[in-house]
């Protein structure tokens, strides 16, 4: 199962890197299209495309939160693959409630701050801050 998911993800990432969703100018996120605001994950597709092309700066410009989460997703995938290959169960991770609450607060704060310009201080968090 992990090999199928990994293959599909690799193909999709390659497709996004070749397609370059930033070139179309069409917002892919419903909140950006309908409300004109960035959700916490707006720009994640363009950030993935930039990461696939090795452009970390552009990826951070599109969505710094997603760029920070990518290593965690990769680690979870590697653990899933290793446990599947060895026949062991996926390790159960029990995180404290304060960590879940903190992650939720961080997600909301990131979503709000990327739409609220504090004299240019948070403007760089917007999904299209540099217009690229």
PDB file of N, CA, C and O in Angstrom, residues 2 9 66-84 90-91 93:
ATOM      1  N   UNK A   2       1.921   1.366   0.845  1.00  0.00           N
ATOM      2  CA  UNK A   2       2.712   2.596   0.816  1.00  0.00           C
ATOM      3  C   UNK A   2       3.372   2.837  -0.531  1.00  0.00           C
ATOM      4  O   UNK A   2       3.559   3.993  -0.926  1.00  0.00           O
ATOM      5  N   UNK A   9       1.934   9.789  -5.324  1.00  0.00           N
ATOM      6  CA  UNK A   9       2.401  11.088  -4.850  1.00  0.00           C
ATOM      7  C   UNK A   9       3.560  11.595  -5.697  1.00  0.00           C
ATOM      8  O   UNK A   9       3.620  12.782  -6.041  1.00  0.00           O
ATOM      9  N   UNK A  66       3.197  24.901   5.046  1.00  0.00           N
ATOM     10  CA  UNK A  66       3.286  23.634   4.328  1.00  0.00           C
ATOM     11  C   UNK A  66       4.742  23.175   4.194  1.00  0.00           C
ATOM     12  O   UNK A  66       5.043  22.002   4.382  1.00  0.00           O
ATOM     13  N   UNK A  67       5.629  24.101   3.898  1.00  0.00           N
ATOM     14  CA  UNK A  67       7.049  23.759   3.771  1.00  0.00           C
ATOM     15  C   UNK A  67       7.566  23.195   5.091  1.00  0.00           C
ATOM     16  O   UNK A  67       8.352  22.245   5.108  1.00  0.00           O
ATOM     17  N   UNK A  68       7.094  23.735   6.204  1.00  0.00           N
ATOM     18  CA  UNK A  68       7.489  23.227   7.507  1.00  0.00           C
ATOM     19  C   UNK A  68       6.892  21.870   7.833  1.00  0.00           C
ATOM     20  O   UNK A  68       7.481  21.073   8.569  1.00  0.00           O
ATOM     21  N   UNK A  69       5.721  21.579   7.271  1.00  0.00           N
ATOM     22  CA  UNK A  69       5.056  20.296   7.532  1.00  0.00           C
ATOM     23  C   UNK A  69       5.548  19.169   6.632  1.00  0.00           C
ATOM     24  O   UNK A  69       5.412  17.990   6.989  1.00  0.00           O
ATOM     25  N   UNK A  70       6.118  19.498   5.489  1.00  0.00           N
ATOM     26  CA  UNK A  70       6.564  18.464   4.541  1.00  0.00           C
ATOM     27  C   UNK A  70       7.526  17.456   5.186  1.00  0.00           C
ATOM     28  O   UNK A  70       7.345  16.247   5.008  1.00  0.00           O
ATOM     29  N   UNK A  71       8.529  17.883   5.963  1.00  0.00           N
ATOM     30  CA  UNK A  71       9.400  16.877   6.588  1.00  0.00           C
ATOM     31  C   UNK A  71       8.647  15.917   7.511  1.00  0.00           C
ATOM     32  O   UNK A  71       8.966  14.721   7.565  1.00  0.00           O
ATOM     33  N   UNK A  72       7.626  16.411   8.213  1.00  0.00           N
ATOM     34  CA  UNK A  72       6.835  15.526   9.077  1.00  0.00           C
ATOM     35  C   UNK A  72       6.049  14.507   8.254  1.00  0.00           C
ATOM     36  O   UNK A  72       5.929  13.341   8.642  1.00  0.00           O
ATOM     37  N   UNK A  73       5.515  14.943   7.123  1.00  0.00           N
ATOM     38  CA  UNK A  73       4.796  14.028   6.237  1.00  0.00           C
ATOM     39  C   UNK A  73       5.748  12.970   5.685  1.00  0.00           C
ATOM     40  O   UNK A  73       5.414  11.783   5.625  1.00  0.00           O
ATOM     41  N   UNK A  74       6.937  13.382   5.308  1.00  0.00           N
ATOM     42  CA  UNK A  74       7.933  12.434   4.782  1.00  0.00           C
ATOM     43  C   UNK A  74       8.336  11.426   5.857  1.00  0.00           C
ATOM     44  O   UNK A  74       8.416  10.224   5.590  1.00  0.00           O
ATOM     45  N   UNK A  75       8.555  11.894   7.078  1.00  0.00           N
ATOM     46  CA  UNK A  75       8.911  10.983   8.177  1.00  0.00           C
ATOM     47  C   UNK A  75       7.791   9.977   8.425  1.00  0.00           C
ATOM     48  O   UNK A  75       8.047   8.773   8.588  1.00  0.00           O
ATOM     49  N   UNK A  76       6.543  10.448   8.448  1.00  0.00           N
ATOM     50  CA  UNK A  76       5.414   9.539   8.653  1.00  0.00           C
ATOM     51  C   UNK A  76       5.338   8.510   7.531  1.00  0.00           C
ATOM     52  O   UNK A  76       5.068   7.323   7.776  1.00  0.00           O
ATOM     53  N   UNK A  77       5.609   8.929   6.299  1.00  0.00           N
ATOM     54  CA  UNK A  77       5.587   7.998   5.173  1.00  0.00           C
ATOM     55  C   UNK A  77       6.696   6.954   5.295  1.00  0.00           C
ATOM     56  O   UNK A  77       6.468   5.767   5.040  1.00  0.00           O
ATOM     57  N   UNK A  78       7.880   7.376   5.687  1.00  0.00           N
ATOM     58  CA  UNK A  78       9.002   6.440   5.847  1.00  0.00           C
ATOM     59  C   UNK A  78       8.686   5.427   6.948  1.00  0.00           C
ATOM     60  O   UNK A  78       8.936   4.223   6.792  1.00  0.00           O
ATOM     61  N   UNK A  79       8.124   5.890   8.058  1.00  0.00           N
ATOM     62  CA  UNK A  79       7.761   4.973   9.148  1.00  0.00           C
ATOM     63  C   UNK A  79       6.691   3.999   8.669  1.00  0.00           C
ATOM     64  O   UNK A  79       6.756   2.791   8.950  1.00  0.00           O
ATOM     65  N   UNK A  80       5.697   4.497   7.933  1.00  0.00           N
ATOM     66  CA  UNK A  80       4.633   3.640   7.405  1.00  0.00           C
ATOM     67  C   UNK A  80       5.222   2.572   6.476  1.00  0.00           C
ATOM     68  O   UNK A  80       4.876   1.407   6.559  1.00  0.00           O
ATOM     69  N   UNK A  81       6.119   2.973   5.600  1.00  0.00           N
ATOM     70  CA  UNK A  81       6.755   2.033   4.678  1.00  0.00           C
ATOM     71  C   UNK A  81       7.575   0.993   5.440  1.00  0.00           C
ATOM     72  O   UNK A  81       7.492  -0.204   5.160  1.00  0.00           O
ATOM     73  N   UNK A  82       8.354   1.439   6.412  1.00  0.00           N
ATOM     74  CA  UNK A  82       9.193   0.516   7.184  1.00  0.00           C
ATOM     75  C   UNK A  82       8.352  -0.479   7.972  1.00  0.00           C
ATOM     76  O   UNK A  82       8.675  -1.678   8.019  1.00  0.00           O
ATOM     77  N   UNK A  83       7.287  -0.009   8.583  1.00  0.00           N
ATOM     78  CA  UNK A  83       6.446  -0.923   9.356  1.00  0.00           C
ATOM     79  C   UNK A  83       5.708  -1.897   8.448  1.00  0.00           C
ATOM     80  O   UNK A  83       5.513  -3.055   8.817  1.00  0.00           O
ATOM     81  N   UNK A  84       5.340  -1.465   7.262  1.00  0.00           N
ATOM     82  CA  UNK A  84       4.674  -2.370   6.314  1.00  0.00           C
ATOM     83  C   UNK A  84       5.637  -3.442   5.831  1.00  0.00           C
ATOM     84  O   UNK A  84       5.282  -4.615   5.741  1.00  0.00           O
ATOM     85  N   UNK A  90       1.874  -0.088  12.732  1.00  0.00           N
ATOM     86  CA  UNK A  90       2.273   1.318  12.744  1.00  0.00           C
ATOM     87  C   UNK A  90       2.289   1.795  14.189  1.00  0.00           C
ATOM     88  O   UNK A  90       1.348   1.535  14.940  1.00  0.00           O
ATOM     89  N   UNK A  91       3.347   2.478  14.616  1.00  0.00           N
ATOM     90  CA  UNK A  91       3.415   2.902  16.018  1.00  0.00           C
ATOM     91  C   UNK A  91       2.296   3.869  16.371  1.00  0.00           C
ATOM     92  O   UNK A  91       2.015   4.803  15.631  1.00  0.00           O
ATOM     93  N   UNK A  93       0.964   6.824  18.304  1.00  0.00           N
ATOM     94  CA  UNK A  93       1.522   8.003  18.953  1.00  0.00           C
ATOM     95  C   UNK A  93       0.392   8.722  19.666  1.00  0.00           C
ATOM     96  O   UNK A  93      -0.599   9.096  19.044  1.00  0.00           O
TER      97      UNK A  93
END
